[in-house]
Short mmCIF file of C-alpha atoms in Angstrom, two decimals:
data_model
loop_
_atom_site.label_atom_id
_atom_site.label_comp_id
_atom_site.label_asym_id
_atom_site.label_seq_id
_atom_site.Cartn_x
_atom_site.Cartn_y
_atom_site.Cartn_z
CA UNK A 1 -44.27 7.45 225.18
CA UNK A 2 -42.63 10.19 223.51
CA UNK A 3 -41.95 13.29 225.96
CA UNK A 4 -38.88 15.58 224.05
CA UNK A 5 -36.73 15.46 221.49
CA UNK A 6 -34.24 17.47 221.61
CA UNK A 7 -32.08 17.67 218.17
CA UNK A 8 -29.14 19.60 215.89
CA UNK A 9 -30.20 18.94 211.87
CA UNK A 10 -28.03 20.33 209.71
CA UNK A 11 -25.99 23.16 212.44
CA UNK A 12 -30.00 23.83 213.18
CA UNK A 13 -30.88 23.62 217.14
CA UNK A 14 -34.28 23.12 218.04
CA UNK A 15 -36.40 21.18 220.49
CA UNK A 16 -39.78 19.48 220.52
CA UNK A 17 -42.26 18.41 223.82
CA UNK A 18 -44.38 16.11 222.45
CA UNK A 19 -48.27 16.39 225.10
CA UNK A 20 -50.56 13.15 224.90
CA UNK A 21 -54.63 12.45 225.85
CA UNK A 22 -54.28 8.39 226.42
CA UNK A 23 -51.97 7.06 223.16
CA UNK A 24 -53.50 10.50 221.62
CA UNK A 25 -51.06 13.36 220.48
CA UNK A 26 -52.83 16.22 221.56
CA UNK A 27 -50.07 18.92 221.21
CA UNK A 28 -46.46 19.39 220.16
CA UNK A 29 -44.41 22.48 220.79
CA UNK A 30 -41.70 23.78 219.15
CA UNK A 31 -38.60 25.80 219.57
CA UNK A 32 -36.80 26.00 216.15
CA UNK A 33 -34.01 27.95 215.55
CA UNK A 34 -32.93 30.69 213.39
CA UNK A 35 -36.15 30.01 211.57
CA UNK A 36 -39.58 32.26 210.88
CA UNK A 37 -42.07 31.62 213.40
CA UNK A 38 -39.73 28.88 214.51
CA UNK A 39 -41.71 29.26 218.28
CA UNK A 40 -45.18 27.77 218.49
CA UNK A 41 -46.90 24.70 218.77
CA UNK A 42 -49.29 21.89 216.70
CA UNK A 43 -53.30 20.98 218.28
CA UNK A 44 -53.73 17.24 216.52
CA UNK A 45 -57.16 16.18 216.26
CA UNK A 46 -58.38 12.63 215.58
CA UNK A 47 -61.04 11.40 213.79
CA UNK A 48 -61.44 7.65 215.31
CA UNK A 49 -57.87 6.44 215.49
CA UNK A 50 -56.90 8.75 212.38
CA UNK A 51 -55.06 12.38 212.87
CA UNK A 52 -57.06 14.43 210.60
CA UNK A 53 -56.79 17.59 211.59
CA UNK A 54 -52.84 19.58 212.68
CA UNK A 55 -53.68 23.16 213.75
CA UNK A 56 -50.27 24.65 214.12
CA UNK A 57 -50.08 28.09 216.29
CA UNK A 58 -47.04 31.14 216.78
CA UNK A 59 -46.18 31.51 220.46
CA UNK A 60 -48.38 34.06 221.06
CA UNK A 61 -51.40 31.97 219.94
CA UNK A 62 -51.92 33.21 216.29
CA UNK A 63 -53.22 30.27 213.82
CA UNK A 64 -50.50 30.19 210.82
CA UNK A 65 -51.63 27.36 209.52
CA UNK A 66 -54.48 24.39 209.23
CA UNK A 67 -53.78 20.82 208.04
CA UNK A 68 -56.36 18.67 207.14
CA UNK A 69 -55.64 15.21 206.52
CA UNK A 70 -57.68 12.46 204.45
CA UNK A 71 -57.31 8.79 203.83
CA UNK A 72 -58.25 6.06 201.27
CA UNK A 73 -60.36 3.08 202.28
CA UNK A 74 -57.55 1.09 203.31
CA UNK A 75 -56.69 3.49 206.01
CA UNK A 76 -53.62 5.34 203.95
CA UNK A 77 -52.34 8.84 204.08
CA UNK A 78 -54.11 10.27 200.83
CA UNK A 79 -53.80 13.26 201.25
CA UNK A 80 -52.67 16.94 202.98
CA UNK A 81 -54.03 20.08 202.18
CA UNK A 82 -52.23 22.69 204.25
CA UNK A 83 -53.07 25.95 204.02
CA UNK A 84 -51.49 29.41 205.24
CA UNK A 85 -54.50 32.43 205.80
CA UNK A 86 -52.61 34.79 206.43
CA UNK A 87 -50.32 34.75 203.51
CA UNK A 88 -53.98 32.63 201.58
CA UNK A 89 -51.71 30.09 200.21
CA UNK A 90 -51.82 26.46 199.77
CA UNK A 91 -49.89 23.79 199.17
CA UNK A 92 -52.12 19.99 198.58
CA UNK A 93 -49.32 16.55 198.59
CA UNK A 94 -51.17 13.57 196.91
CA UNK A 95 -49.71 10.13 197.52
CA UNK A 96 -50.31 7.26 194.79
CA UNK A 97 -49.78 3.81 196.17
CA UNK A 98 -48.98 0.51 194.28
CA UNK A 99 -49.28 -3.30 194.75
CA UNK A 100 -45.89 -3.61 194.80
CA UNK A 101 -44.75 -1.60 197.57
CA UNK A 102 -44.30 1.66 195.94
CA UNK A 103 -45.64 4.96 197.31
CA UNK A 104 -45.54 8.52 194.57
CA UNK A 105 -46.24 11.67 196.15
CA UNK A 106 -46.64 14.49 194.68
CA UNK A 107 -47.45 18.44 195.32
CA UNK A 108 -49.54 21.23 193.67
CA UNK A 109 -49.84 24.49 195.36
CA UNK A 110 -52.72 27.27 195.27
CA UNK A 111 -54.52 29.91 197.39
CA UNK A 112 -56.86 28.34 200.54
CA UNK A 113 -59.17 27.18 198.51
CA UNK A 114 -57.73 25.66 195.46
CA UNK A 115 -54.44 24.28 194.83
CA UNK A 116 -53.67 22.80 191.42
CA UNK A 117 -50.32 24.06 189.66
CA UNK A 118 -47.55 21.36 190.00
CA UNK A 119 -44.67 21.98 191.84
CA UNK A 120 -43.25 19.52 189.60
CA UNK A 121 -41.58 17.74 192.33
CA UNK A 122 -42.11 12.96 192.01
CA UNK A 123 -40.58 12.01 195.13
CA UNK A 124 -41.05 8.12 194.86
CA UNK A 125 -40.84 5.99 198.11
CA UNK A 126 -39.56 2.65 197.96
CA UNK A 127 -41.23 0.26 200.86
CA UNK A 128 -39.81 -3.10 202.30
CA UNK A 129 -41.53 -4.92 204.98
CA UNK A 130 -43.28 -0.51 206.14
CA UNK A 131 -39.77 0.72 206.24
CA UNK A 132 -38.79 2.86 203.56
CA UNK A 133 -35.90 1.56 201.62
CA UNK A 134 -35.43 4.31 199.31
CA UNK A 135 -36.21 7.27 197.82
CA UNK A 136 -36.37 8.71 194.33
CA UNK A 137 -36.21 12.37 193.82
CA UNK A 138 -37.28 14.60 190.34
CA UNK A 139 -37.60 17.37 189.76
CA UNK A 140 -36.77 20.01 186.49
CA UNK A 141 -33.90 21.27 188.82
CA UNK A 142 -32.30 18.25 190.44
CA UNK A 143 -32.20 14.69 190.97
CA UNK A 144 -31.18 12.29 193.76
CA UNK A 145 -32.23 9.20 195.03
CA UNK A 146 -31.38 8.01 198.86
CA UNK A 147 -31.33 4.81 200.36
CA UNK A 148 -31.69 3.94 204.26
CA UNK A 149 -30.74 1.56 206.46
CA UNK A 150 -32.39 0.59 209.79
CA UNK A 151 -32.40 -1.04 213.11
CA UNK A 152 -34.04 -3.66 214.57
CA UNK A 153 -35.44 -1.31 217.55
CA UNK A 154 -38.42 -0.11 218.69
CA UNK A 155 -39.35 3.75 217.11
CA UNK A 156 -40.04 6.24 219.37
CA UNK A 157 -44.02 6.72 218.41
CA UNK A 158 -44.30 3.06 218.29
CA UNK A 159 -47.16 3.85 220.77
CA UNK A 160 -48.52 6.60 219.58
CA UNK A 161 -51.95 6.44 217.98
CA UNK A 162 -52.78 7.60 214.54
CA UNK A 163 -48.58 8.01 214.02
CA UNK A 164 -47.61 5.50 211.99
CA UNK A 165 -50.09 6.35 209.08
CA UNK A 166 -48.92 9.70 208.56
CA UNK A 167 -45.07 9.01 209.19
CA UNK A 168 -44.48 9.33 204.91
CA UNK A 169 -45.97 12.83 205.68
CA UNK A 170 -43.44 13.44 208.86
CA UNK A 171 -40.57 12.19 206.64
CA UNK A 172 -41.20 14.62 204.26
CA UNK A 173 -41.33 17.63 206.21
CA UNK A 174 -38.61 17.32 208.99
CA UNK A 175 -36.64 13.55 208.02
CA UNK A 176 -36.56 12.75 211.92
CA UNK A 177 -38.19 9.21 212.01
CA UNK A 178 -38.22 6.19 210.17
CA UNK A 179 -41.13 4.39 210.33
CA UNK A 180 -40.82 1.22 212.73
CA UNK A 181 -37.56 0.88 213.75
CA UNK A 182 -34.97 4.43 213.21
CA UNK A 183 -31.81 5.01 210.57
CA UNK A 184 -28.52 4.30 211.00
CA UNK A 185 -27.38 5.10 207.32
CA UNK A 186 -28.52 6.98 204.44
CA UNK A 187 -26.51 7.06 201.78
CA UNK A 188 -27.24 9.83 198.49
CA UNK A 189 -26.71 9.27 194.66
CA UNK A 190 -26.86 12.15 192.51
CA UNK A 191 -26.70 9.47 189.85
CA UNK A 192 -26.36 5.08 190.06
CA UNK A 193 -23.67 3.99 191.41
CA UNK A 194 -22.07 7.36 192.18
CA UNK A 195 -22.53 8.34 196.02
CA UNK A 196 -22.26 11.79 197.15
CA UNK A 197 -22.62 11.50 200.43
CA UNK A 198 -23.25 8.51 203.38
CA UNK A 199 -24.33 9.76 206.76
CA UNK A 200 -23.61 6.82 209.94
CA UNK A 201 -25.37 6.99 212.81
CA UNK A 202 -24.97 5.22 215.83
CA UNK A 203 -27.46 5.24 218.65
CA UNK A 204 -27.66 4.41 222.47
CA UNK A 205 -30.81 2.74 223.84
CA UNK A 206 -33.07 2.55 227.11
CA UNK A 207 -34.51 -0.39 228.91
CA UNK A 208 -37.37 -0.94 226.80
CA UNK A 209 -34.76 -0.72 223.69
CA UNK A 210 -36.49 2.92 222.48
CA UNK A 211 -33.45 5.01 221.50
CA UNK A 212 -32.26 7.70 223.84
CA UNK A 213 -30.07 9.20 220.87
CA UNK A 214 -28.82 9.42 217.68
CA UNK A 215 -25.50 10.74 216.67
CA UNK A 216 -24.23 10.87 213.22
CA UNK A 217 -20.41 9.99 212.85
CA UNK A 218 -17.44 10.27 211.20
CA UNK A 219 -17.44 13.72 208.94
CA UNK A 220 -20.96 14.39 209.73
CA UNK A 221 -20.14 14.23 213.60
CA UNK A 222 -22.17 17.66 215.48
CA UNK A 223 -23.76 18.15 211.98
CA UNK A 224 -26.93 15.34 212.72
CA UNK A 225 -27.80 14.40 216.64
CA UNK A 226 -30.53 13.47 218.47
CA UNK A 227 -31.55 13.24 222.08
CA UNK A 228 -35.19 11.42 223.29
CA UNK A 229 -36.74 12.00 226.61
CA UNK A 230 -40.02 9.27 227.21
CA UNK A 231 -42.72 9.42 230.20
#
């Protein structure tokens, strides 16, 4: 089971520590430098084997946010509502699935009760063999496409109950994790066939075929790096 991730992401240093009851997440403590309320923890709640609530607290145990996750009849993530009571702010993220392996994600903002105002942003994920192979992002201000390549080894969250079902949401929020495997390369296109950036990663693994480190190489060396520890 994953114990800790130490990361540098675009120069932002963070540490996440993971705690479990059996194979279910109970708490994730975080320390993210340079971010408001960057030190605190998330408490996880399940309904059967699905994660249905995440409460975020500050280091002094002040409730910062409540995230409610709901699923469709196929146990696919259908909607995530995150509210911040102190700001009377809420963000609702809706996931729509097609039979061809695409997932369209749209978000709406409002207060803690109703979130109906569109962010005018649409993200489309293209899935292949359960992995995200491409992401299209469309908004009023910016459009881009990212293509992803993965290894064949085990993802650090492989044995965590319920986590695979929320990885699309996790992928949107922090981008640290693939669905089943580990990211080797991401290529960003601002227009078709014109590469804006390409980031390649090198990984090291333990005897159980889980990654122990992942580093960006070339011109992105030091910009992205991740260290993984396990129980």
